[in-house]
PDB file of C-alpha atoms in Angstrom:
ATOM      1  CA  MET A1370      34.307 -79.788  36.625  1.00  0.00           C
ATOM      2  CA  ARG A1371      35.277 -83.151  38.101  1.00  0.00           C
ATOM      3  CA  ASP A1372      32.528 -84.938  40.006  1.00  0.00           C
ATOM      4  CA  ASP A1373      34.693 -85.313  43.101  1.00  0.00           C
ATOM      5  CA  LEU A1374      34.788 -81.510  43.280  1.00  0.00           C
ATOM      6  CA  ARG A1375      30.992 -81.183  43.276  1.00  0.00           C
ATOM      7  CA  PRO A1376      29.078 -80.551  46.501  1.00  0.00           C
ATOM      8  CA  ALA A1377      27.038 -83.795  46.609  1.00  0.00           C
ATOM      9  CA  LEU A1378      24.727 -82.151  49.136  1.00  0.00           C
ATOM     10  CA  PHE A1379      22.108 -84.864  48.871  1.00  0.00           C
ATOM     11  CA  GLY A1380      24.392 -87.849  49.333  1.00  0.00           C
ATOM     12  CA  SER A1381      25.773 -88.211  45.830  1.00  0.00           C
ATOM     13  CA  VAL A1382      26.481 -86.188  42.726  1.00  0.00           C
ATOM     14  CA  LEU A1383      23.837 -88.220  40.918  1.00  0.00           C
ATOM     15  CA  ARG A1384      21.135 -87.216  43.426  1.00  0.00           C
ATOM     16  CA  ASP A1385      22.256 -83.598  43.244  1.00  0.00           C
ATOM     17  CA  ARG A1386      22.023 -83.679  39.470  1.00  0.00           C
ATOM     18  CA  ILE A1387      18.576 -85.275  39.535  1.00  0.00           C
ATOM     19  CA  LEU A1388      17.219 -82.727  41.998  1.00  0.00           C
ATOM     20  CA  ALA A1389      18.853 -79.792  40.221  1.00  0.00           C
ATOM     21  CA  ARG A1390      17.395 -80.915  36.906  1.00  0.00           C
ATOM     22  CA  LEU A1391      13.932 -81.456  38.377  1.00  0.00           C
ATOM     23  CA  ALA A1392      14.085 -77.964  39.881  1.00  0.00           C
ATOM     24  CA  LEU A1393      14.393 -76.655  36.335  1.00  0.00           C
ATOM     25  CA  SER A1394      11.270 -78.466  35.183  1.00  0.00           C
ATOM     26  CA  GLU A1395       7.756 -77.461  36.208  1.00  0.00           C
ATOM     27  CA  ASN A1396       6.083 -80.517  34.745  1.00  0.00           C
ATOM     28  CA  GLY A1397       8.599 -83.177  35.729  1.00  0.00           C
ATOM     29  CA  LEU A1398      10.528 -85.491  33.444  1.00  0.00           C
ATOM     30  CA  HIS A1399      10.211 -89.053  32.227  1.00  0.00           C
ATOM     31  CA  LEU A1400      12.907 -91.059  33.966  1.00  0.00           C
ATOM     32  CA  ARG A1401      14.556 -92.007  30.686  1.00  0.00           C
ATOM     33  CA  GLU A1402      14.631 -88.382  29.571  1.00  0.00           C
ATOM     34  CA  LEU A1403      15.877 -87.354  33.010  1.00  0.00           C
ATOM     35  CA  ALA A1404      18.750 -89.836  32.663  1.00  0.00           C
ATOM     36  CA  ARG A1405      19.574 -88.481  29.228  1.00  0.00           C
ATOM     37  CA  GLN A1406      19.478 -84.912  30.461  1.00  0.00           C
ATOM     38  CA  ILE A1407      22.008 -85.552  33.204  1.00  0.00           C
ATOM     39  CA  ASP A1408      24.178 -88.094  31.367  1.00  0.00           C
ATOM     40  CA  ALA A1409      23.446 -90.965  33.724  1.00  0.00           C
ATOM     41  CA  SER A1410      22.280 -94.521  33.220  1.00  0.00           C
ATOM     42  CA  PRO A1411      18.496 -95.052  33.353  1.00  0.00           C
ATOM     43  CA  THR A1412      18.966 -97.822  35.902  1.00  0.00           C
ATOM     44  CA  ALA A1413      20.996 -95.624  38.243  1.00  0.00           C
ATOM     45  CA  VAL A1414      18.486 -92.786  37.888  1.00  0.00           C
ATOM     46  CA  HIS A1415      15.594 -95.145  38.576  1.00  0.00           C
ATOM     47  CA  ARG A1416      17.267 -96.350  41.779  1.00  0.00           C
ATOM     48  CA  ALA A1417      18.122 -92.835  42.899  1.00  0.00           C
ATOM     49  CA  VAL A1418      14.571 -91.607  42.271  1.00  0.00           C
ATOM     50  CA  ILE A1419      13.212 -94.454  44.387  1.00  0.00           C
ATOM     51  CA  ALA A1420      15.538 -93.372  47.218  1.00  0.00           C
ATOM     52  CA  LEU A1421      14.504 -89.731  46.827  1.00  0.00           C
ATOM     53  CA  GLU A1422      10.850 -90.738  46.852  1.00  0.00           C
ATOM     54  CA  ARG A1423      11.424 -92.414  50.197  1.00  0.00           C
ATOM     55  CA  THR A1424      12.570 -89.094  51.638  1.00  0.00           C
ATOM     56  CA  GLY A1425       9.444 -87.387  50.318  1.00  0.00           C
ATOM     57  CA  VAL A1426      11.209 -84.695  48.281  1.00  0.00           C
ATOM     58  CA  VAL A1427      10.388 -86.312  44.929  1.00  0.00           C
ATOM     59  CA  VAL A1428       7.216 -87.974  43.710  1.00  0.00           C
ATOM     60  CA  SER A1429       6.522 -89.861  40.520  1.00  0.00           C
ATOM     61  CA  ARG A1430       3.530 -91.115  38.604  1.00  0.00           C
ATOM     62  CA  GLU A1431       2.882 -93.222  35.563  1.00  0.00           C
ATOM     63  CA  ILE A1432       1.806 -91.595  32.332  1.00  0.00           C
ATOM     64  CA  GLY A1433       1.103 -94.302  29.792  1.00  0.00           C
ATOM     65  CA  ARG A1434       4.024 -96.679  30.101  1.00  0.00           C
ATOM     66  CA  ALA A1435       6.468 -94.059  31.299  1.00  0.00           C
ATOM     67  CA  ARG A1436       7.157 -92.843  34.808  1.00  0.00           C
ATOM     68  CA  VAL A1437       7.471 -89.100  35.361  1.00  0.00           C
ATOM     69  CA  ALA A1438       9.341 -87.703  38.360  1.00  0.00           C
ATOM     70  CA  VAL A1439       8.789 -84.232  39.770  1.00  0.00           C
ATOM     71  CA  LEU A1440       9.765 -82.325  42.906  1.00  0.00           C
ATOM     72  CA  ASN A1441       7.114 -82.865  45.562  1.00  0.00           C
ATOM     73  CA  ARG A1442       5.506 -79.489  46.105  1.00  0.00           C
ATOM     74  CA  ARG A1443       3.496 -80.968  48.986  1.00  0.00           C
ATOM     75  CA  TRP A1444       6.690 -81.673  50.945  1.00  0.00           C
ATOM     76  CA  TYR A1445       6.920 -79.438  54.003  1.00  0.00           C
ATOM     77  CA  GLY A1446      10.192 -77.848  52.895  1.00  0.00           C
ATOM     78  CA  ALA A1447       9.360 -77.652  49.190  1.00  0.00           C
ATOM     79  CA  VAL A1448       9.701 -73.875  48.817  1.00  0.00           C
ATOM     80  CA  GLU A1449      13.058 -73.761  50.595  1.00  0.00           C
ATOM     81  CA  LEU A1450      14.311 -76.832  48.735  1.00  0.00           C
ATOM     82  CA  ARG A1451      13.510 -75.292  45.378  1.00  0.00           C
ATOM     83  CA  SER A1452      15.401 -72.123  46.345  1.00  0.00           C
ATOM     84  CA  LEU A1453      18.392 -74.183  47.418  1.00  0.00           C
ATOM     85  CA  LEU A1454      18.341 -76.249  44.232  1.00  0.00           C
ATOM     86  CA  GLU A1455      18.177 -73.152  42.081  1.00  0.00           C
ATOM     87  CA  ARG A1456      21.484 -72.162  43.715  1.00  0.00           C
ATOM     88  CA  LEU A1457      22.885 -75.679  43.626  1.00  0.00           C
ATOM     89  CA  VAL A1458      22.393 -75.877  39.877  1.00  0.00           C
ATOM     90  CA  ASP A1459      25.220 -73.346  39.581  1.00  0.00           C
ATOM     91  CA  ALA A1460      27.525 -76.200  40.523  1.00  0.00           C
ATOM     92  CA  TYR A1461      26.150 -78.210  37.605  1.00  0.00           C
ATOM     93  CA  PRO A1462      26.252 -75.765  34.683  1.00  0.00           C
ATOM     94  CA  GLU A1463      25.974 -78.558  32.134  1.00  0.00           C
ATOM     95  CA  VAL A1464      22.607 -79.503  33.634  1.00  0.00           C
ATOM     96  CA  ARG A1465      21.355 -75.940  33.257  1.00  0.00           C
ATOM     97  CA  GLU A1466      22.709 -75.696  29.699  1.00  0.00           C
ATOM     98  CA  ARG A1467      21.053 -78.904  28.593  1.00  0.00           C
ATOM     99  CA  ALA A1468      17.770 -77.945  30.243  1.00  0.00           C
ATOM    100  CA  ALA A1469      17.843 -74.657  28.353  1.00  0.00           C
ATOM    101  CA  THR A1470      17.753 -76.520  25.057  1.00  0.00           C
ATOM    102  CA  ARG A1471      14.847 -78.826  25.910  1.00  0.00           C
ATOM    103  CA  ARG A1472      11.452 -77.677  24.753  1.00  0.00           C
ATOM    104  CA  GLU A1473       8.724 -78.072  27.397  1.00  0.00           C
ATOM    105  CA  ARG A1474       6.007 -75.979  25.797  1.00  0.00           C
ATOM    106  CA  PRO A1475       3.358 -77.729  23.683  1.00  0.00           C
ATOM    107  CA  ARG A1476       3.793 -78.505  20.010  1.00  0.00           C
ATOM    108  CA  ARG A1477       0.995 -79.558  17.657  1.00  0.00           C
ATOM    109  CA  ILE A1478       1.090 -83.181  16.490  1.00  0.00           C
ATOM    110  CA  GLY A1479       2.648 -83.513  13.041  1.00  0.00           C
ATOM    111  CA  LYS A1480       4.030 -79.980  12.921  1.00  0.00           C
ATOM    112  CA  PRO A1481       7.476 -80.145  11.283  1.00  0.00           C
ATOM    113  CA  LEU A1482      10.469 -79.194  13.412  1.00  0.00           C
TER     114      LEU A1482
ATOM    115  CA  MET B1023      -1.027-109.130  70.888  1.00  0.00           C
ATOM    116  CA  ALA B1024      -3.452-111.216  68.787  1.00  0.00           C
ATOM    117  CA  ARG B1025      -2.525-111.781  65.170  1.00  0.00           C
ATOM    118  CA  LEU B1026      -4.868-110.289  62.613  1.00  0.00           C
ATOM    119  CA  ALA B1027      -6.880-112.873  60.719  1.00  0.00           C
ATOM    120  CA  ARG B1028      -8.522-113.063  57.321  1.00  0.00           C
ATOM    121  CA  GLY B1029     -11.464-110.691  57.018  1.00  0.00           C
ATOM    122  CA  ALA B1030     -10.047-107.914  59.184  1.00  0.00           C
ATOM    123  CA  ALA B1031     -11.121-104.459  57.994  1.00  0.00           C
ATOM    124  CA  LEU B1032      -8.880-101.419  57.538  1.00  0.00           C
ATOM    125  CA  THR B1033     -10.019-100.064  60.894  1.00  0.00           C
ATOM    126  CA  ASP B1034      -9.097-103.357  62.599  1.00  0.00           C
ATOM    127  CA  VAL B1035      -5.662-103.240  61.009  1.00  0.00           C
ATOM    128  CA  ALA B1036      -5.139 -99.587  61.932  1.00  0.00           C
ATOM    129  CA  PHE B1037      -6.057-100.185  65.576  1.00  0.00           C
ATOM    130  CA  ALA B1038      -3.880-103.302  65.745  1.00  0.00           C
ATOM    131  CA  VAL B1039      -0.834-101.585  64.244  1.00  0.00           C
ATOM    132  CA  CYS B1040      -1.137 -98.495  66.408  1.00  0.00           C
ATOM    133  CA  THR B1041      -1.677-100.522  69.557  1.00  0.00           C
ATOM    134  CA  ALA B1042       1.195-102.911  68.862  1.00  0.00           C
ATOM    135  CA  LEU B1043       3.515 -99.973  68.257  1.00  0.00           C
ATOM    136  CA  ASP B1044       2.260 -98.133  71.319  1.00  0.00           C
ATOM    137  CA  ARG B1045       3.086-101.164  73.445  1.00  0.00           C
ATOM    138  CA  ALA B1046       6.557-101.145  71.884  1.00  0.00           C
ATOM    139  CA  GLY B1047       6.972 -97.495  72.895  1.00  0.00           C
ATOM    140  CA  GLU B1048       6.265 -95.954  69.483  1.00  0.00           C
ATOM    141  CA  THR B1049       3.665 -93.335  68.633  1.00  0.00           C
ATOM    142  CA  ALA B1050       2.384 -93.861  65.106  1.00  0.00           C
ATOM    143  CA  VAL B1051      -0.252 -91.606  63.551  1.00  0.00           C
ATOM    144  CA  LEU B1052      -2.565 -92.848  60.813  1.00  0.00           C
ATOM    145  CA  CYS B1053      -2.430 -90.430  57.893  1.00  0.00           C
ATOM    146  CA  GLY B1054      -2.937 -90.125  54.147  1.00  0.00           C
ATOM    147  CA  GLY B1055      -5.798 -91.818  52.347  1.00  0.00           C
ATOM    148  CA  SER B1056      -6.191 -94.417  55.071  1.00  0.00           C
ATOM    149  CA  ALA B1057      -7.081 -91.688  57.584  1.00  0.00           C
ATOM    150  CA  ALA B1058      -9.732 -90.448  55.158  1.00  0.00           C
ATOM    151  CA  ALA B1059     -11.028 -94.008  54.759  1.00  0.00           C
ATOM    152  CA  TYR B1060     -11.268 -94.259  58.533  1.00  0.00           C
ATOM    153  CA  TYR B1061     -13.608 -91.250  58.669  1.00  0.00           C
ATOM    154  CA  VAL B1062     -15.706 -91.895  55.545  1.00  0.00           C
ATOM    155  CA  PRO B1063     -15.515 -95.653  54.886  1.00  0.00           C
ATOM    156  CA  GLU B1064     -18.679 -95.624  52.768  1.00  0.00           C
ATOM    157  CA  ARG B1065     -17.201 -92.999  50.465  1.00  0.00           C
ATOM    158  CA  TYR B1066     -13.576 -94.024  50.221  1.00  0.00           C
ATOM    159  CA  GLN B1067     -11.595 -97.205  50.634  1.00  0.00           C
ATOM    160  CA  SER B1068      -7.866 -97.677  50.764  1.00  0.00           C
ATOM    161  CA  LEU B1069      -5.622-100.705  50.815  1.00  0.00           C
ATOM    162  CA  ASP B1070      -2.603 -98.630  51.826  1.00  0.00           C
ATOM    163  CA  VAL B1071      -2.317 -98.037  55.549  1.00  0.00           C
ATOM    164  CA  ASP B1072       0.124 -95.188  56.149  1.00  0.00           C
ATOM    165  CA  PHE B1073       1.489 -94.236  59.535  1.00  0.00           C
ATOM    166  CA  VAL B1074       4.027 -91.578  60.381  1.00  0.00           C
ATOM    167  CA  LEU B1075       6.074 -92.395  63.434  1.00  0.00           C
ATOM    168  CA  HIS B1076       6.179 -89.451  65.785  1.00  0.00           C
ATOM    169  CA  VAL B1077       9.612 -90.340  67.101  1.00  0.00           C
ATOM    170  CA  GLY B1078      10.880 -93.226  65.034  1.00  0.00           C
ATOM    171  CA  ARG B1079      13.341 -95.605  66.668  1.00  0.00           C
ATOM    172  CA  ALA B1080      15.174 -98.610  65.264  1.00  0.00           C
ATOM    173  CA  ARG B1081      13.445-100.436  62.452  1.00  0.00           C
ATOM    174  CA  VAL B1082      13.751-103.663  64.408  1.00  0.00           C
ATOM    175  CA  VAL B1083      11.321-102.324  67.041  1.00  0.00           C
ATOM    176  CA  VAL B1084       8.713-101.728  64.354  1.00  0.00           C
ATOM    177  CA  ASP B1085       9.440-105.095  62.725  1.00  0.00           C
ATOM    178  CA  ARG B1086       8.871-106.970  65.966  1.00  0.00           C
ATOM    179  CA  ALA B1087       5.699-105.071  66.828  1.00  0.00           C
ATOM    180  CA  LEU B1088       4.192-105.745  63.428  1.00  0.00           C
ATOM    181  CA  GLU B1089       5.276-109.390  63.432  1.00  0.00           C
ATOM    182  CA  SER B1090       3.193-109.806  66.579  1.00  0.00           C
ATOM    183  CA  ILE B1091       0.034-109.040  64.587  1.00  0.00           C
ATOM    184  CA  GLY B1092       1.031-111.038  61.509  1.00  0.00           C
ATOM    185  CA  TYR B1093       2.711-108.416  59.325  1.00  0.00           C
ATOM    186  CA  ASP B1094       6.194-109.001  57.885  1.00  0.00           C
ATOM    187  CA  ARG B1095       8.433-106.465  56.210  1.00  0.00           C
ATOM    188  CA  ALA B1096       8.617-106.986  52.463  1.00  0.00           C
ATOM    189  CA  ALA B1097      11.727-106.190  50.455  1.00  0.00           C
ATOM    190  CA  GLU B1098      10.417-102.849  49.288  1.00  0.00           C
ATOM    191  CA  ASP B1099       9.928-101.508  52.824  1.00  0.00           C
ATOM    192  CA  PHE B1100       6.223-102.234  52.939  1.00  0.00           C
ATOM    193  CA  TYR B1101       4.739-104.589  55.472  1.00  0.00           C
ATOM    194  CA  ARG B1102       2.471-107.319  54.202  1.00  0.00           C
ATOM    195  CA  HIS B1103       0.109-109.803  55.788  1.00  0.00           C
ATOM    196  CA  PRO B1104      -0.329-113.236  54.163  1.00  0.00           C
ATOM    197  CA  GLU B1105      -4.141-113.128  54.411  1.00  0.00           C
ATOM    198  CA  LEU B1106      -4.985-109.423  54.209  1.00  0.00           C
ATOM    199  CA  PRO B1107      -4.931-107.022  51.243  1.00  0.00           C
ATOM    200  CA  TYR B1108      -3.776-104.048  53.290  1.00  0.00           C
ATOM    201  CA  THR B1109      -0.142-102.999  53.101  1.00  0.00           C
ATOM    202  CA  ILE B1110       1.427-100.896  55.827  1.00  0.00           C
ATOM    203  CA  GLU B1111       3.979 -98.219  55.145  1.00  0.00           C
ATOM    204  CA  PHE B1112       5.780 -95.665  57.275  1.00  0.00           C
ATOM    205  CA  PRO B1113       6.450 -92.589  55.156  1.00  0.00           C
ATOM    206  CA  ILE B1114       9.409 -90.617  56.428  1.00  0.00           C
ATOM    207  CA  GLY B1115       8.291 -87.819  58.750  1.00  0.00           C
ATOM    208  CA  PRO B1116       7.883 -85.347  60.151  1.00  0.00           C
ATOM    209  CA  LEU B1117       4.118 -85.473  60.206  1.00  0.00           C
ATOM    210  CA  ALA B1118       3.184 -82.433  58.156  1.00  0.00           C
ATOM    211  CA  ILE B1119       0.570 -81.081  55.817  1.00  0.00           C
ATOM    212  CA  GLY B1120       2.093 -78.778  53.291  1.00  0.00           C
ATOM    213  CA  ARG B1121       4.464 -76.466  55.107  1.00  0.00           C
ATOM    214  CA  GLU B1122       3.001 -77.089  58.548  1.00  0.00           C
ATOM    215  CA  ARG B1123       4.032 -79.685  61.077  1.00  0.00           C
ATOM    216  CA  VAL B1124       1.218 -81.588  62.737  1.00  0.00           C
ATOM    217  CA  THR B1125       1.840 -81.885  66.457  1.00  0.00           C
ATOM    218  CA  ALA B1126      -1.634 -82.813  67.713  1.00  0.00           C
ATOM    219  CA  TRP B1127      -3.888 -85.603  66.553  1.00  0.00           C
ATOM    220  CA  ARG B1128      -6.933 -87.491  67.651  1.00  0.00           C
ATOM    221  CA  THR B1129      -6.749 -90.696  69.694  1.00  0.00           C
ATOM    222  CA  ASP B1130      -9.676 -93.108  69.493  1.00  0.00           C
ATOM    223  CA  ARG B1131     -10.047 -96.125  71.779  1.00  0.00           C
ATOM    224  CA  ARG B1132     -11.742 -99.443  71.200  1.00  0.00           C
ATOM    225  CA  ASP B1133     -11.682-101.898  74.107  1.00  0.00           C
ATOM    226  CA  ASP B1134      -8.020-102.029  75.088  1.00  0.00           C
ATOM    227  CA  ALA B1135      -6.795-100.862  71.691  1.00  0.00           C
ATOM    228  CA  LEU B1136      -6.030 -97.332  70.538  1.00  0.00           C
ATOM    229  CA  LEU B1137      -5.592 -95.463  67.313  1.00  0.00           C
ATOM    230  CA  HIS B1138      -3.782 -92.173  66.753  1.00  0.00           C
ATOM    231  CA  VAL B1139      -5.189 -90.593  63.608  1.00  0.00           C
ATOM    232  CA  LEU B1140      -5.041 -87.199  61.916  1.00  0.00           C
ATOM    233  CA  ALA B1141      -7.960 -85.048  63.061  1.00  0.00           C
ATOM    234  CA  PRO B1142     -10.775 -84.601  60.509  1.00  0.00           C
ATOM    235  CA  THR B1143      -9.757 -80.999  59.717  1.00  0.00           C
ATOM    236  CA  ASP B1144      -6.218 -82.202  58.984  1.00  0.00           C
ATOM    237  CA  VAL B1145      -7.532 -84.984  56.757  1.00  0.00           C
ATOM    238  CA  VAL B1146      -9.486 -82.390  54.785  1.00  0.00           C
ATOM    239  CA  ARG B1147      -6.327 -80.268  54.492  1.00  0.00           C
ATOM    240  CA  ASP B1148      -4.243 -83.269  53.460  1.00  0.00           C
ATOM    241  CA  ARG B1149      -6.659 -84.493  50.777  1.00  0.00           C
ATOM    242  CA  PHE B1150      -7.308 -80.973  49.501  1.00  0.00           C
ATOM    243  CA  LEU B1151      -3.572 -80.418  49.153  1.00  0.00           C
ATOM    244  CA  HIS B1152      -3.391 -83.305  46.667  1.00  0.00           C
ATOM    245  CA  TYR B1153      -5.981 -81.501  44.585  1.00  0.00           C
ATOM    246  CA  TRP B1154      -4.288 -78.145  45.084  1.00  0.00           C
ATOM    247  CA  ALA B1155      -0.830 -79.371  44.196  1.00  0.00           C
ATOM    248  CA  TRP B1156      -1.608 -81.873  41.450  1.00  0.00           C
ATOM    249  CA  GLY B1157      -5.151 -81.150  40.339  1.00  0.00           C
ATOM    250  CA  ASP B1158      -6.256 -84.583  41.579  1.00  0.00           C
ATOM    251  CA  ARG B1159     -10.055 -84.400  41.562  1.00  0.00           C
ATOM    252  CA  SER B1160     -10.440 -87.728  43.329  1.00  0.00           C
ATOM    253  CA  ALA B1161      -8.593 -86.213  46.298  1.00  0.00           C
ATOM    254  CA  LEU B1162     -10.914 -83.182  46.159  1.00  0.00           C
ATOM    255  CA  ALA B1163     -13.907 -85.515  46.290  1.00  0.00           C
ATOM    256  CA  VAL B1164     -12.516 -87.226  49.398  1.00  0.00           C
ATOM    257  CA  ALA B1165     -11.749 -83.874  51.056  1.00  0.00           C
ATOM    258  CA  LEU B1166     -15.322 -82.780  50.398  1.00  0.00           C
ATOM    259  CA  ALA B1167     -16.730 -86.069  51.680  1.00  0.00           C
ATOM    260  CA  VAL B1168     -14.855 -85.750  54.974  1.00  0.00           C
ATOM    261  CA  ALA B1169     -15.796 -82.058  55.277  1.00  0.00           C
ATOM    262  CA  ARG B1170     -19.480 -82.893  54.752  1.00  0.00           C
ATOM    263  CA  GLU B1171     -19.827 -86.080  56.724  1.00  0.00           C
ATOM    264  CA  ARG B1172     -17.652 -85.036  59.646  1.00  0.00           C
ATOM    265  CA  SER B1173     -18.773 -81.409  59.578  1.00  0.00           C
ATOM    266  CA  PRO B1174     -19.084 -81.024  63.382  1.00  0.00           C
ATOM    267  CA  ASP B1175     -15.406 -82.004  63.662  1.00  0.00           C
ATOM    268  CA  VAL B1176     -14.093 -79.983  60.719  1.00  0.00           C
ATOM    269  CA  ASP B1177     -13.004 -76.406  61.330  1.00  0.00           C
ATOM    270  CA  LEU B1178     -13.496 -74.708  57.980  1.00  0.00           C
ATOM    271  CA  GLY B1179     -12.254 -71.395  59.345  1.00  0.00           C
ATOM    272  CA  ALA B1180      -8.946 -73.019  60.276  1.00  0.00           C
ATOM    273  CA  PHE B1181      -8.881 -74.687  56.859  1.00  0.00           C
ATOM    274  CA  ARG B1182      -9.318 -71.373  55.071  1.00  0.00           C
ATOM    275  CA  THR B1183      -6.674 -69.658  57.207  1.00  0.00           C
ATOM    276  CA  TRP B1184      -4.274 -72.482  56.422  1.00  0.00           C
ATOM    277  CA  THR B1185      -4.848 -72.113  52.671  1.00  0.00           C
ATOM    278  CA  GLU B1186      -4.002 -68.414  52.994  1.00  0.00           C
ATOM    279  CA  ARG B1187      -0.738 -69.253  54.769  1.00  0.00           C
ATOM    280  CA  GLU B1188       0.204 -71.812  52.117  1.00  0.00           C
ATOM    281  CA  LEU B1189      -0.666 -69.371  49.356  1.00  0.00           C
ATOM    282  CA  ALA B1190       1.474 -66.678  50.936  1.00  0.00           C
ATOM    283  CA  ALA B1191       4.441 -69.060  50.999  1.00  0.00           C
ATOM    284  CA  ASP B1192       3.955 -70.447  47.507  1.00  0.00           C
ATOM    285  CA  ARG B1193       2.313 -68.053  45.076  1.00  0.00           C
ATOM    286  CA  SER B1194       2.259 -70.674  42.360  1.00  0.00           C
ATOM    287  CA  TYR B1195      -0.713 -72.335  44.041  1.00  0.00           C
ATOM    288  CA  ASP B1196      -4.001 -71.617  42.301  1.00  0.00           C
ATOM    289  CA  ALA B1197      -6.345 -69.664  44.582  1.00  0.00           C
ATOM    290  CA  ALA B1198      -9.270 -70.607  42.342  1.00  0.00           C
ATOM    291  CA  ARG B1199      -9.047 -74.164  43.682  1.00  0.00           C
ATOM    292  CA  ILE B1200      -9.834 -72.938  47.195  1.00  0.00           C
ATOM    293  CA  ALA B1201     -12.926 -71.222  45.816  1.00  0.00           C
ATOM    294  CA  ARG B1202     -13.883 -74.429  44.011  1.00  0.00           C
ATOM    295  CA  PHE B1203     -13.623 -76.383  47.269  1.00  0.00           C
ATOM    296  CA  PHE B1204     -15.973 -74.024  49.106  1.00  0.00           C
ATOM    297  CA  ARG B1205     -18.339 -73.727  46.143  1.00  0.00           C
ATOM    298  CA  SER B1206     -18.577 -77.513  45.840  1.00  0.00           C
ATOM    299  CA  LEU B1207     -19.152 -77.817  49.562  1.00  0.00           C
ATOM    300  CA  ALA B1208     -22.022 -75.341  49.359  1.00  0.00           C
ATOM    301  CA  ASP B1209     -23.474 -76.809  46.147  1.00  0.00           C
ATOM    302  CA  ALA B1210     -23.929 -80.344  47.408  1.00  0.00           C
ATOM    303  CA  PRO B1211     -24.745 -80.498  51.093  1.00  0.00           C
ATOM    304  CA  ALA B1212     -24.581 -83.810  52.898  1.00  0.00           C
ATOM    305  CA  PRO B1213     -27.679 -85.974  52.285  1.00  0.00           C
TER     306      PRO B1213
END
C-alpha cells in the first residue's frame, strides 16, 4: 500500500508506524531495532520518538548504551490508545508481519540458533 | 517579580514559577518528582521542576513570566537558569494520574507568593504508579516516604479505591504490587 493512502492518524505515517509497532511489543524496542522493524532511518525514528515523548504517549529509557522506547502505560488514555493501535496496525500489515518474526522471549547466552 | 539568585532551593523556585505564572494569568500545578520533593525534602531531592498548566495559553506568556525570575527557554523546551541547577519543564497535560484527571490540588502560600501542588494523596498515587507500571523501586520508596511522613494528609482509603479502579481498567497491572505497598507501609512505620 502506498504511504499516501495510509491513515496517518498521529500526524505522519512514520508516527503511525512507530506507535503501531510499539503496540505489538510489551517490552519496548531499541530505537535502532524499531527503525529496522519499520523500514525507517534511525535519525527520523529518533526525532519522531522525541516528539511522541513530548505528547506523553511514549516513554523511553536507556539500557546500557541503547535507548528503548515503549508505549507509556501511565498515560491517561493508555488503554484506549492500545486498542486503537491494535486496529490501526491493520493498515500497516508489513509492520505486523515483521513483528511476528521477531523473537522477544528469552534465549540462553551462547545457545546456537 | 524578583529574579531568583544563586542558592535558591527547589521550594523557592517552585513558588517563584507558580507565582510568576499566576500573575500572568496561568495556573500551573507542581507535579511529578518535584512535588514529592516538596513534601519530603529530607528523603528525596529533584533537580527537575515539573508543572502542568491547567489551561495552557501561548508559549510566549510562559516565556515572559519565567524570564522575569531569571529562567530562559532552552532549545529542548526546558527552561534553565544561569545560576541554578533546577530545570523547569511543562509536560503536556491534562493533569492526570493514570486514567484519572486531577481537577483539585493544594495551594500553599508564603508571604505574597503561592504554589499550586498535587495533594499528598495524589503524590503517593503518582509515585506508586511509576512502581506499578515499570517496577521502579525508587518510586515506591518515595511513595512510601510521602505516605508515612504526610500521613495525616494522605487518604489511604482513596488510594486503595483508586488502585482498584486502575486494575479494573487494565488487568495487566500486578495486584501484588498494591499488597507490597501496604505491607511495606505497615512494616516500617515512620520514625
